[in-house]
PDB file of C-alpha atoms and ligand atoms in Angstrom:
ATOM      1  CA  UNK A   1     115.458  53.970  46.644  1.00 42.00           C
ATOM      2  CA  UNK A   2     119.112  54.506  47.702  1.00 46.00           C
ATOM      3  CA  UNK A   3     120.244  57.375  48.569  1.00 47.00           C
ATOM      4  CA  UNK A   4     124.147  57.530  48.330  1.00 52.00           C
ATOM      5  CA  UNK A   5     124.787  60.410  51.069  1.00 55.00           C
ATOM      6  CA  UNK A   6     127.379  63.056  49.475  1.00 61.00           C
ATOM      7  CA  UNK A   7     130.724  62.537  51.362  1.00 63.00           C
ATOM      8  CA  UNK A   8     133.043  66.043  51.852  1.00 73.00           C
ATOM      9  CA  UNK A   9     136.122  65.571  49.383  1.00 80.00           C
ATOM     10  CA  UNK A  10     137.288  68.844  50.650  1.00 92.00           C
ATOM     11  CA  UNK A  11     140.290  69.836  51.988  1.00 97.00           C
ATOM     12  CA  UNK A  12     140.669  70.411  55.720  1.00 98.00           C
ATOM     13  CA  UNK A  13     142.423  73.074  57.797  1.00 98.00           C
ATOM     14  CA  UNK A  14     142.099  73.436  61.390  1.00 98.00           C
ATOM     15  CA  UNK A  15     143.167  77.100  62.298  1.00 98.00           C
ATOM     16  CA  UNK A  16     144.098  78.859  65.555  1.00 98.00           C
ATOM     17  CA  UNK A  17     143.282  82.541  66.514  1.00 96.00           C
ATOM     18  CA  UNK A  18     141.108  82.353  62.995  1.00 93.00           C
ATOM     19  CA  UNK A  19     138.656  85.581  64.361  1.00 90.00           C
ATOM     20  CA  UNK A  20     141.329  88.258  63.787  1.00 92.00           C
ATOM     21  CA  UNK A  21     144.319  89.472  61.506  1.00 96.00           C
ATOM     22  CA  UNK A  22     146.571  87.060  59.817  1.00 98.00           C
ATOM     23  CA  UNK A  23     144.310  84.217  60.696  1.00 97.00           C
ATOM     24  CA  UNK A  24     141.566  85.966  59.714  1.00 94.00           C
ATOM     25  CA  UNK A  25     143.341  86.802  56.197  1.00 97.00           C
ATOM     26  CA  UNK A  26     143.707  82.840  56.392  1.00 98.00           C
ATOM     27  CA  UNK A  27     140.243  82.095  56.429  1.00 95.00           C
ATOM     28  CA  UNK A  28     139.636  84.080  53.822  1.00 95.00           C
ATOM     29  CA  UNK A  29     142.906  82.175  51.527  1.00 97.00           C
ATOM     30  CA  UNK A  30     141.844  78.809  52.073  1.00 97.00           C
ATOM     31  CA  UNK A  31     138.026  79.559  52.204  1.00 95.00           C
ATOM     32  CA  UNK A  32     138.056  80.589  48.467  1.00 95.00           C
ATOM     33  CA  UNK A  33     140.546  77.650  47.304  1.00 97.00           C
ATOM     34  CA  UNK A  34     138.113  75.799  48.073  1.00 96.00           C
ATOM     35  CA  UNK A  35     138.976  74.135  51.650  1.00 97.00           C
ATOM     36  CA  UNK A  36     136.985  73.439  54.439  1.00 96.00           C
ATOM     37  CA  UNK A  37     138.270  75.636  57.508  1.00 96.00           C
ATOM     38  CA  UNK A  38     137.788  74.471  61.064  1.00 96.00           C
ATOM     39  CA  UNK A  39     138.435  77.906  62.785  1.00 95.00           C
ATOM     40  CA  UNK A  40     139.278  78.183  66.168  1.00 93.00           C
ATOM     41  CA  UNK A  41     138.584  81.180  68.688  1.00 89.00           C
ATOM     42  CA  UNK A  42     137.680  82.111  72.473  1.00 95.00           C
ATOM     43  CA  UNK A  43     134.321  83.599  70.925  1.00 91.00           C
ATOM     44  CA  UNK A  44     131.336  81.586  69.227  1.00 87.00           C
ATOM     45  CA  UNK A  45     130.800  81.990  65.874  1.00 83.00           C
ATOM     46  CA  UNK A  46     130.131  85.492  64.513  1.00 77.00           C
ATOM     47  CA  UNK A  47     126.986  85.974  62.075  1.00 74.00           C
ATOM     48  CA  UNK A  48     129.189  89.126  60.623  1.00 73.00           C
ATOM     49  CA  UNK A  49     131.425  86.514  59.407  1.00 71.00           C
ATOM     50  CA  UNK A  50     132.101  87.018  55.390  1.00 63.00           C
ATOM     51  CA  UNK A  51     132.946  83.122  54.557  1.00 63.00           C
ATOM     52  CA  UNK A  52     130.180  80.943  53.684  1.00 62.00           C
ATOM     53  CA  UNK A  53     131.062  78.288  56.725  1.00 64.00           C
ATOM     54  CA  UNK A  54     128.859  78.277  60.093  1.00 70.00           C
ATOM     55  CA  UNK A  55     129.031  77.609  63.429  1.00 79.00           C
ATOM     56  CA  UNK A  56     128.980  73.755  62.499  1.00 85.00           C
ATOM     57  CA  UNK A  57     132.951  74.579  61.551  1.00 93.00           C
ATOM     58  CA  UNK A  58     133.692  76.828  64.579  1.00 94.00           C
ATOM     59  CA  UNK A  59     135.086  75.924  67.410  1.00 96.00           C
ATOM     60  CA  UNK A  60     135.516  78.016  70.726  1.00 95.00           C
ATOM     61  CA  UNK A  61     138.270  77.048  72.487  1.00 97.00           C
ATOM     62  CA  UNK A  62     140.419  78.932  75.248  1.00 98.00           C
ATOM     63  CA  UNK A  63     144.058  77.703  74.319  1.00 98.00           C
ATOM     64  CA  UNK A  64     144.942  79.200  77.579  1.00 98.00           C
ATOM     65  CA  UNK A  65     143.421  76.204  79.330  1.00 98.00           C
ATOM     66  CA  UNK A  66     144.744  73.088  78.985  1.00 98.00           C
ATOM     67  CA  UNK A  67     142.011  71.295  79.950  1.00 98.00           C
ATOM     68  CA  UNK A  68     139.818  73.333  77.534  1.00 98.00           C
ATOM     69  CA  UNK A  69     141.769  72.327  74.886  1.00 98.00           C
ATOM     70  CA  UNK A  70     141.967  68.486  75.768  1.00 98.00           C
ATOM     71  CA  UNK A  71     137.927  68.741  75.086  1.00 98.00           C
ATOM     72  CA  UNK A  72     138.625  71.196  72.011  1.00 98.00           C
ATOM     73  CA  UNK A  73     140.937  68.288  70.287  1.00 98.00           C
ATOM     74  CA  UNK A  74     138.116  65.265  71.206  1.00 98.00           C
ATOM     75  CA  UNK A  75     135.567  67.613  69.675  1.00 97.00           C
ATOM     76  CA  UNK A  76     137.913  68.240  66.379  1.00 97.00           C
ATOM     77  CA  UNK A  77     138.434  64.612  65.783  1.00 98.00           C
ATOM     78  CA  UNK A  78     135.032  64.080  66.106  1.00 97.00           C
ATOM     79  CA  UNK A  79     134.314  66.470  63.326  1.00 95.00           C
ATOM     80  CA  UNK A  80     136.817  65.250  61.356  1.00 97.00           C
ATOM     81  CA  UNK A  81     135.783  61.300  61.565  1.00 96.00           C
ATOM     82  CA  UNK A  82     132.594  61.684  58.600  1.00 92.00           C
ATOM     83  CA  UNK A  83     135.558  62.882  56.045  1.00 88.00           C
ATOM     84  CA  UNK A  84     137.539  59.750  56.806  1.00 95.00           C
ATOM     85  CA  UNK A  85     139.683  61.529  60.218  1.00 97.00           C
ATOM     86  CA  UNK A  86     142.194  63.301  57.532  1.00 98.00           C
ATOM     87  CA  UNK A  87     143.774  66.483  58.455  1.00 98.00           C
ATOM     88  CA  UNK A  88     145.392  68.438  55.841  1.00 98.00           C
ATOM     89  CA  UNK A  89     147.011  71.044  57.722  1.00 98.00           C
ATOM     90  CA  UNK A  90     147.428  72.503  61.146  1.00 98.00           C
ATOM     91  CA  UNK A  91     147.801  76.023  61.668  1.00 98.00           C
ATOM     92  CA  UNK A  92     148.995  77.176  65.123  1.00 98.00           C
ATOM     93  CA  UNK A  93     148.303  80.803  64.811  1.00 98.00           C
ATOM     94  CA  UNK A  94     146.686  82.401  67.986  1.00 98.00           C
ATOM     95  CA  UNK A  95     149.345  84.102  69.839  1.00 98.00           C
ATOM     96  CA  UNK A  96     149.848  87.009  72.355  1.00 97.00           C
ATOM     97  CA  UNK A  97     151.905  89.861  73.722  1.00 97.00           C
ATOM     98  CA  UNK A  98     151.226  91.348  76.630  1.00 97.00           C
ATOM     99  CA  UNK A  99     152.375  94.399  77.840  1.00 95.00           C
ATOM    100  CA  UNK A 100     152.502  96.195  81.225  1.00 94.00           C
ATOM    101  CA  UNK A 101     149.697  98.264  83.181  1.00 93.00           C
ATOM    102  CA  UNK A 102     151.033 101.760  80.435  1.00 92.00           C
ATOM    103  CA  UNK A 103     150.823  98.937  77.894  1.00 91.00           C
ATOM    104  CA  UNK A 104     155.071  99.472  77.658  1.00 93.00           C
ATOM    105  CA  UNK A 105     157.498  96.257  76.894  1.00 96.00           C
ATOM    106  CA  UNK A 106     157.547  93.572  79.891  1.00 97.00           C
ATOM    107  CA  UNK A 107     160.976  92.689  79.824  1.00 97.00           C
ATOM    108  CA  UNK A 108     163.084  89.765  81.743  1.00 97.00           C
ATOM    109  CA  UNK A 109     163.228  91.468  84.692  1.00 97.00           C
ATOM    110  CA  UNK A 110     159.437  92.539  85.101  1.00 94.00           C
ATOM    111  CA  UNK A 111     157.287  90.163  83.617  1.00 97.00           C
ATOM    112  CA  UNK A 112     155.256  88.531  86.158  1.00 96.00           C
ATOM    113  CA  UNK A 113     155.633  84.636  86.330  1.00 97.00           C
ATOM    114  CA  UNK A 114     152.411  83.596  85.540  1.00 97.00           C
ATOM    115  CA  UNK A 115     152.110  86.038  82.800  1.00 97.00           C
ATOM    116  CA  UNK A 116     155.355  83.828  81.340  1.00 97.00           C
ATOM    117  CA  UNK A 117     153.351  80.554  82.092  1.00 98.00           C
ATOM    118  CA  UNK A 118     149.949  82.212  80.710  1.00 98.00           C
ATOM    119  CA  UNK A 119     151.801  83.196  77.467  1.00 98.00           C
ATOM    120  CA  UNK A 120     154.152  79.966  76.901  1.00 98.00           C
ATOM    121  CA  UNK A 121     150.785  78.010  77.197  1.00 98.00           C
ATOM    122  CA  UNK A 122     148.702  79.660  74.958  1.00 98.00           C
ATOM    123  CA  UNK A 123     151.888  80.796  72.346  1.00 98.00           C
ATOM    124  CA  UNK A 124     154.167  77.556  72.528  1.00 98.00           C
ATOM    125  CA  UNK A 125     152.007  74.451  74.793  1.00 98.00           C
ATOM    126  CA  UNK A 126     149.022  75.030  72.398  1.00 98.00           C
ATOM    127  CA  UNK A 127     150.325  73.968  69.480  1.00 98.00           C
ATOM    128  CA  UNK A 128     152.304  70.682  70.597  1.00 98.00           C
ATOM    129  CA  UNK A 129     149.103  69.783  72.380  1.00 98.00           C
ATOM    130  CA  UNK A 130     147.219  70.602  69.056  1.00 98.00           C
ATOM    131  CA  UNK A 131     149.858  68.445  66.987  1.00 98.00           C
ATOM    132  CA  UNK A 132     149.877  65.783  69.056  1.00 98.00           C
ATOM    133  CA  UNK A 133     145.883  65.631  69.230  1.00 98.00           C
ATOM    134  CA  UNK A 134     145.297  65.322  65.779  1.00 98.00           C
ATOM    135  CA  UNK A 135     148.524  63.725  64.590  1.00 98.00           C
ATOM    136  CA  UNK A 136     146.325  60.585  63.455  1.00 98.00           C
ATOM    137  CA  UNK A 137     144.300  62.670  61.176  1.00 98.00           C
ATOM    138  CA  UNK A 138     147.366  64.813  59.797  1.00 98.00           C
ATOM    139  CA  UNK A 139     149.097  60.835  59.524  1.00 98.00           C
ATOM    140  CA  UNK A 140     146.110  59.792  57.357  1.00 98.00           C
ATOM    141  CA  UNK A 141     145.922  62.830  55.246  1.00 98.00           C
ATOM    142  CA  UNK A 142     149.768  63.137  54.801  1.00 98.00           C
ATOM    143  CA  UNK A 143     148.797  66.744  55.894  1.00 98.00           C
ATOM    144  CA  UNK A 144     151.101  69.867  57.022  1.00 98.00           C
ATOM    145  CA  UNK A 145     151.411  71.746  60.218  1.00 99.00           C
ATOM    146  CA  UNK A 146     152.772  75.466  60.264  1.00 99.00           C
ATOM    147  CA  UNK A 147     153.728  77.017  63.450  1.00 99.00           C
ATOM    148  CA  UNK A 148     153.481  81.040  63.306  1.00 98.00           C
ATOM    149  CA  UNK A 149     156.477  82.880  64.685  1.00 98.00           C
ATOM    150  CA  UNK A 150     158.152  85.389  64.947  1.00 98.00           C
ATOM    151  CA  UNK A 151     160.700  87.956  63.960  1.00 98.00           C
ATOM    152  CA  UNK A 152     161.038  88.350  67.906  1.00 98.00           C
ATOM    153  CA  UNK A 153     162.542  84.944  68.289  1.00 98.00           C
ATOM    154  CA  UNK A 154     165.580  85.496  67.150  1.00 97.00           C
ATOM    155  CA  UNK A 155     166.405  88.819  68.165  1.00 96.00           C
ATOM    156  CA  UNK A 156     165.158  91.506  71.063  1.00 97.00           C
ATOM    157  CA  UNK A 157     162.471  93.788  69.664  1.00 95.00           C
ATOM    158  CA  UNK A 158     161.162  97.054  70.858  1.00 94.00           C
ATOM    159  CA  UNK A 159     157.508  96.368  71.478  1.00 94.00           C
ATOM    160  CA  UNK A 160     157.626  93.016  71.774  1.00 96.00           C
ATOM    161  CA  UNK A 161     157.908  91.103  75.466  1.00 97.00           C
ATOM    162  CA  UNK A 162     160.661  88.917  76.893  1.00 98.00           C
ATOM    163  CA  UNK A 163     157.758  86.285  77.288  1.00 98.00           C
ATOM    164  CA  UNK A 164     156.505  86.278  74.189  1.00 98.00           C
ATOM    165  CA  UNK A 165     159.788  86.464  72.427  1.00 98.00           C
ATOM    166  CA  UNK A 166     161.223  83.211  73.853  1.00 98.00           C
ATOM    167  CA  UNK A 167     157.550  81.353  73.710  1.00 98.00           C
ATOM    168  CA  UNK A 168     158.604  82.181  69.977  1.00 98.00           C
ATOM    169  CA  UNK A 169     162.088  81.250  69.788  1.00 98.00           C
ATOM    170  CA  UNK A 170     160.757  77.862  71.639  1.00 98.00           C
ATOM    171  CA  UNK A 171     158.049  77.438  69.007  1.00 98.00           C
ATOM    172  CA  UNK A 172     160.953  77.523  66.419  1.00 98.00           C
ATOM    173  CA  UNK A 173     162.751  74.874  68.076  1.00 98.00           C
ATOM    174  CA  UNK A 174     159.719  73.260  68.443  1.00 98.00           C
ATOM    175  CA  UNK A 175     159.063  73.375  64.631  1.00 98.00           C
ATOM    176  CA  UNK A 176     162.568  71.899  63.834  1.00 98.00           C
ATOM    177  CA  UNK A 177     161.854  68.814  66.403  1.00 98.00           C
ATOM    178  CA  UNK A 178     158.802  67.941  65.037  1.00 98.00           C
ATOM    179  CA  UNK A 179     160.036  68.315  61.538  1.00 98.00           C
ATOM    180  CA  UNK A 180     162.269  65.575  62.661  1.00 98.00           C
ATOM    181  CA  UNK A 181     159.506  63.518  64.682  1.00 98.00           C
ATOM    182  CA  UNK A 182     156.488  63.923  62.276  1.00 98.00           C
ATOM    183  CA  UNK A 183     158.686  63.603  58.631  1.00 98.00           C
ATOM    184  CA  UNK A 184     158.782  59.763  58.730  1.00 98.00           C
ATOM    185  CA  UNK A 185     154.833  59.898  59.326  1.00 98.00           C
ATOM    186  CA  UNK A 186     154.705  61.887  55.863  1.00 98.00           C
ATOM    187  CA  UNK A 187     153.481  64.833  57.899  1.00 99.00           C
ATOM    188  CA  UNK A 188     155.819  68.009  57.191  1.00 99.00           C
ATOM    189  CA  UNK A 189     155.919  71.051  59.667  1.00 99.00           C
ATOM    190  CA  UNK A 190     157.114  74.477  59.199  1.00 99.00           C
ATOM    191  CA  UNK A 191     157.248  77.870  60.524  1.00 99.00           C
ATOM    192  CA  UNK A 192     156.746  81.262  59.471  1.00 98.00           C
ATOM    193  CA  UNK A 193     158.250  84.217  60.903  1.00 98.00           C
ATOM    194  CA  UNK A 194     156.526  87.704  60.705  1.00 98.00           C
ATOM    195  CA  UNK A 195     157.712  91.061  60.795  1.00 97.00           C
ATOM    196  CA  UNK A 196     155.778  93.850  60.823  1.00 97.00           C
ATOM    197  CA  UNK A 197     151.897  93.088  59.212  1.00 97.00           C
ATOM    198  CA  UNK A 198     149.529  95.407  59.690  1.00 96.00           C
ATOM    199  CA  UNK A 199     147.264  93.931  62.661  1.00 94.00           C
ATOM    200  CA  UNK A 200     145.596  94.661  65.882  1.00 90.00           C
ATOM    201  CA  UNK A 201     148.745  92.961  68.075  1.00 85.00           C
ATOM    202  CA  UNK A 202     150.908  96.222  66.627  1.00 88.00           C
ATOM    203  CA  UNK A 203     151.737  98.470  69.444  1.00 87.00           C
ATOM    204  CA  UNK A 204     151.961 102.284  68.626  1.00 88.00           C
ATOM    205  CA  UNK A 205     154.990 103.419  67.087  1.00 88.00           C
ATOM    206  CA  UNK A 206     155.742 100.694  64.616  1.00 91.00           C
ATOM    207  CA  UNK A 207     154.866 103.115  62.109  1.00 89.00           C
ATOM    208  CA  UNK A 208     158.546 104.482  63.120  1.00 90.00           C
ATOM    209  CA  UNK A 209     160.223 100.921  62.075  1.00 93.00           C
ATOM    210  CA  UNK A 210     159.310 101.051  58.320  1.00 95.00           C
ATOM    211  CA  UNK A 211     162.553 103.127  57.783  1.00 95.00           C
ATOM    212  CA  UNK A 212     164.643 100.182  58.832  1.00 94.00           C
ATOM    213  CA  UNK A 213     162.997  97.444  56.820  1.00 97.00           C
ATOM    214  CA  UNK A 214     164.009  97.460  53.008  1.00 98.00           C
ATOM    215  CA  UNK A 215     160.707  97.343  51.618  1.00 98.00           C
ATOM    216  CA  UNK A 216     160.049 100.241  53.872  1.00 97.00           C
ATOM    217  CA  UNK A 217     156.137  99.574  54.688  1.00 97.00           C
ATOM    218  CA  UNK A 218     154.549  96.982  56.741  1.00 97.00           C
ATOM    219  CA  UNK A 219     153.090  93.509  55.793  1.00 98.00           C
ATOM    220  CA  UNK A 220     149.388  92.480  55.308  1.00 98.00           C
ATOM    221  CA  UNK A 221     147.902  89.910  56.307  1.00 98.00           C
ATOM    222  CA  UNK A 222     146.583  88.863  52.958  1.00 98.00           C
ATOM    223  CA  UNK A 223     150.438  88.314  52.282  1.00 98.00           C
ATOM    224  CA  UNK A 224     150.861  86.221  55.473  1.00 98.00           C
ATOM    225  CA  UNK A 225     147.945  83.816  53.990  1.00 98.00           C
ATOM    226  CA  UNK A 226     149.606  83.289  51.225  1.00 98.00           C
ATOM    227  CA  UNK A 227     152.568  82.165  52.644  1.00 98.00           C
ATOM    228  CA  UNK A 228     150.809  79.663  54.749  1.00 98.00           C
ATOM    229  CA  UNK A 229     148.741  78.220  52.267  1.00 98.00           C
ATOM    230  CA  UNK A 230     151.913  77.632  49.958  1.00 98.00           C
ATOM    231  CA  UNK A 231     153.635  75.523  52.896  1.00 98.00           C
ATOM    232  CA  UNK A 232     150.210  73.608  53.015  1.00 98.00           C
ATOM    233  CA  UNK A 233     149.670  72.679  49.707  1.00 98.00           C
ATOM    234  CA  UNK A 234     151.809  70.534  46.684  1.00 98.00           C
ATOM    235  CA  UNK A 235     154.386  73.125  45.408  1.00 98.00           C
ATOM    236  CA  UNK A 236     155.904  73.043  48.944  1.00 98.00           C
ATOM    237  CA  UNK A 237     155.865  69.269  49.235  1.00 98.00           C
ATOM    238  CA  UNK A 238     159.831  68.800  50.078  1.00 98.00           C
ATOM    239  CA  UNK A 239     159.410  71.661  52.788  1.00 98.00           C
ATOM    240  CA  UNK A 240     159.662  70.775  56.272  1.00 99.00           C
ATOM    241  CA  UNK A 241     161.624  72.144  59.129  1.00 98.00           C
ATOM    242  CA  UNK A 242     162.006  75.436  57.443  1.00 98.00           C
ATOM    243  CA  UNK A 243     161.332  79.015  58.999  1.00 98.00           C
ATOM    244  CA  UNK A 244     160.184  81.244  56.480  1.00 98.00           C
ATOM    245  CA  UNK A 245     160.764  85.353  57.217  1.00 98.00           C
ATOM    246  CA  UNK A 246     157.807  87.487  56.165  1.00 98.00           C
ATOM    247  CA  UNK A 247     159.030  90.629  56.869  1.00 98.00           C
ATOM    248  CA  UNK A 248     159.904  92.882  54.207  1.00 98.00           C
ATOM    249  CA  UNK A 249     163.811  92.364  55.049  1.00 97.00           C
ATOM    250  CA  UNK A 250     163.450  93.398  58.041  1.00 96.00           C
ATOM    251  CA  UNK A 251     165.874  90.771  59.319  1.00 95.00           C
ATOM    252  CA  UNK A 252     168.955  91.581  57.571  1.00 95.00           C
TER     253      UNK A 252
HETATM  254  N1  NAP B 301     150.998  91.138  63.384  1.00 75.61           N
HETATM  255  C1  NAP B 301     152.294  91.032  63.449  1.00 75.61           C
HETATM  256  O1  NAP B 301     153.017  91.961  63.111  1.00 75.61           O
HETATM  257  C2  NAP B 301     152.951  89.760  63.916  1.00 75.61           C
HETATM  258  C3  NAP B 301     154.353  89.703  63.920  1.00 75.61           C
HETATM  259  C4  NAP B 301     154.973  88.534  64.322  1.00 75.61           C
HETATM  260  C5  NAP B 301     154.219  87.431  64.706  1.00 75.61           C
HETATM  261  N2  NAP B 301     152.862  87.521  64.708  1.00 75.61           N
HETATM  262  C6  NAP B 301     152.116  86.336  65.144  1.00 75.61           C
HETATM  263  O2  NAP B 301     151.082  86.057  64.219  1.00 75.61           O
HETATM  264  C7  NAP B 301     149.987  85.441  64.902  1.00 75.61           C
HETATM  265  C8  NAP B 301     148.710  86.190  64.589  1.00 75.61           C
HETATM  266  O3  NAP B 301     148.916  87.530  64.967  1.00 75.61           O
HETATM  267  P1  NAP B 301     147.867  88.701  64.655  1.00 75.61           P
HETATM  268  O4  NAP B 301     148.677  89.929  64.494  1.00 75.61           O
HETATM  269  O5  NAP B 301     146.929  88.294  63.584  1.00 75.61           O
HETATM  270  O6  NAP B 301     147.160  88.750  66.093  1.00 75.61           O
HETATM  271  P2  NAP B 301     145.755  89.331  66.575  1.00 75.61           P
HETATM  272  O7  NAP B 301     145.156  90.222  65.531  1.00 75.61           O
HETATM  273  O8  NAP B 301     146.017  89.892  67.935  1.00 75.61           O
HETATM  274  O9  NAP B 301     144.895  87.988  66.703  1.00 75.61           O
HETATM  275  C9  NAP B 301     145.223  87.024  67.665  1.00 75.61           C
HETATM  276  C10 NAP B 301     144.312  85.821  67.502  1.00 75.61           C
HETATM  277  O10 NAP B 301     144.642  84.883  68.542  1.00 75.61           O
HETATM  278  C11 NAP B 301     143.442  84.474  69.195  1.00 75.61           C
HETATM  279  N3  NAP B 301     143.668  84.201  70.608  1.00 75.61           N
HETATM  280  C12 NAP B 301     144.316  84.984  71.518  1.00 75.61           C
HETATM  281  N4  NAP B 301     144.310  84.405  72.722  1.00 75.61           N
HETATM  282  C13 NAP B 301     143.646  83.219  72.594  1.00 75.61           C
HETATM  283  C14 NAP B 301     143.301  82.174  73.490  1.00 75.61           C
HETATM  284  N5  NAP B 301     143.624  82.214  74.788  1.00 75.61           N
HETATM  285  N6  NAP B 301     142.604  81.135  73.002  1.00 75.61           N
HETATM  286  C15 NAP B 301     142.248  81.070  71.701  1.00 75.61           C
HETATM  287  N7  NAP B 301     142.547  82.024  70.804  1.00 75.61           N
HETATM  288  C16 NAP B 301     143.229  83.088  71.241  1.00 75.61           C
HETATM  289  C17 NAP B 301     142.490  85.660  69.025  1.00 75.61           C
HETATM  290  O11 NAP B 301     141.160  85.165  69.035  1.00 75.61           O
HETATM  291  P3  NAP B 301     140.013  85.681  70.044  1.00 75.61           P
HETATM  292  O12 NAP B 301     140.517  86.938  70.715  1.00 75.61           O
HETATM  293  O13 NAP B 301     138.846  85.909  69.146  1.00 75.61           O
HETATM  294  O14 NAP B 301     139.846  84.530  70.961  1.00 75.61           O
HETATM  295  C18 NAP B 301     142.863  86.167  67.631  1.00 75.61           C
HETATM  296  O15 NAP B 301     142.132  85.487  66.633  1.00 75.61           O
HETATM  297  C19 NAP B 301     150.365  85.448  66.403  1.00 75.61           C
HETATM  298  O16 NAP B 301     150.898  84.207  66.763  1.00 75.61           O
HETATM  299  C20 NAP B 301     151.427  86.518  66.480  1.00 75.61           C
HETATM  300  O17 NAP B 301     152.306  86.315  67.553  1.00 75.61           O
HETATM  301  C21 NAP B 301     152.212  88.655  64.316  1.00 75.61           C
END
């Protein structure tokens, strides 16, 4: 008899920084619309994990290592090739912020050098080395990248490094040039900017910030998520090259 073998019409993200916070509120978004979520961390798979997906849609990458993720890319196209090598969206979401030795701000004048080149690689050389990867697959699936910012691009914040705030301005920029690049490919890429959201990369004292931002309380993730799945999906489909602020009004 044959057996026609069931082919995966599912959607497919791949996600960055997927263990924790907003990605992790991401997981969670596209996981019950009913996508498939490649998620991407420097940890294997967790059996604590809440979404019905194993370790056969985990990968464990160290963005931080370039030649890590050169492997990390080969094995996501692989994975993608029995659903026809479509992407449907790219999320470059793992970022950091370190701070110094009293975990205070590392500003322009004290932040180590390779603490600049550890964070622009992992917050800002990640994600062009992730788009360019798997630009066939986002090409064949007319798919959607977004690149996560940040509030901290565009102006100095308290908490927040000099490192990490220009990896994000750069990231941005970034977003706007391969708006331009990808858009004739049908693939559309956009940013999103957060504020304040309630996550583990807060540094204490934040709390003290709500009284400045209009909706006076922080963000959740949950809020984030949605965000990012509307710039992946059809009611955002003449979006691209846009930042979107998700920050309460924090920035006015
Ligand atoms: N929360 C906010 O208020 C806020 C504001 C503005 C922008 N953002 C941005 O939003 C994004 C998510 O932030 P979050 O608050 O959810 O952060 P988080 O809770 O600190 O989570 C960071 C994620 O990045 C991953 N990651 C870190 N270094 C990595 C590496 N070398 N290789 C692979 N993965 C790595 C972590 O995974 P593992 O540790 O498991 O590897 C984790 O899943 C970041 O880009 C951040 O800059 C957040």
């Amino acid at each position: 008899m044959n057996e026609t073998k069931k082919i995966d019409e599912r959607r497919t993200i791949v996600l960055t920084g997927a263990s924790r916070g907003i990605g992790h509120a991401t997981v969670k978004r596209f996981s019950a619309a009913g996508w498939r979520v490649i998620t991407c961390s420097r940890y294997p798979f967790s059996d604590k994990c809440p979404w019905p997906m194993g370790p056969e849609d985990h990968i464990q990458v160290d963005l931080s290592d370039p030649e890590n993720l050169g492997y990390a890319v080969q094995e996501m196209r692989k994975r993608l090739e029995p659903h026809g090598s479509k992407l449907h969206a790219l999320v470059n979401n793992a970022g950091i912020s370190p701070k110094d030795d009293n975990k205070g701000r590392l500003d322009s004048i004290t932040t180590p050098m390779h603490v600049w080149r550890h964070v622009f690689q992992v917050n800002f050389f990640a994600p062009i080395m992730l788009g360019r990867g798997l630009f066939n697959e986002l090409k064949n699936a007319g798919g959607s990248i977004v690149n996560v910012t940040s509030i901290a691009g565009s102006r100095v914040h308290p908490f927040a490094g000099t490192a990490y705030a220009t990896s994000k301005a750069a990231l941005a920029s970034l977003t706007r040039e391969m708006a331009a690049d990808f858009g004739p490919h049908g693939i559309r890429v956009n940013a999103i900017a957060p504020g304040e959201i309630d996550t583990a990369i807060l540094s204490p004292g934040t709390e003290k910030m709500i009284d400045d931002i209009p909706l006076r309380r922080l963000g959740r993730p949950d809020e984030v998520a949605d965000t990012i799945h509307f710039l992946c999906t059809s009611p955002s489909s003449y979006v691209t090259g846009a930042e979107i602020h998700i920050n309460g009004g924090q920035h006015v």
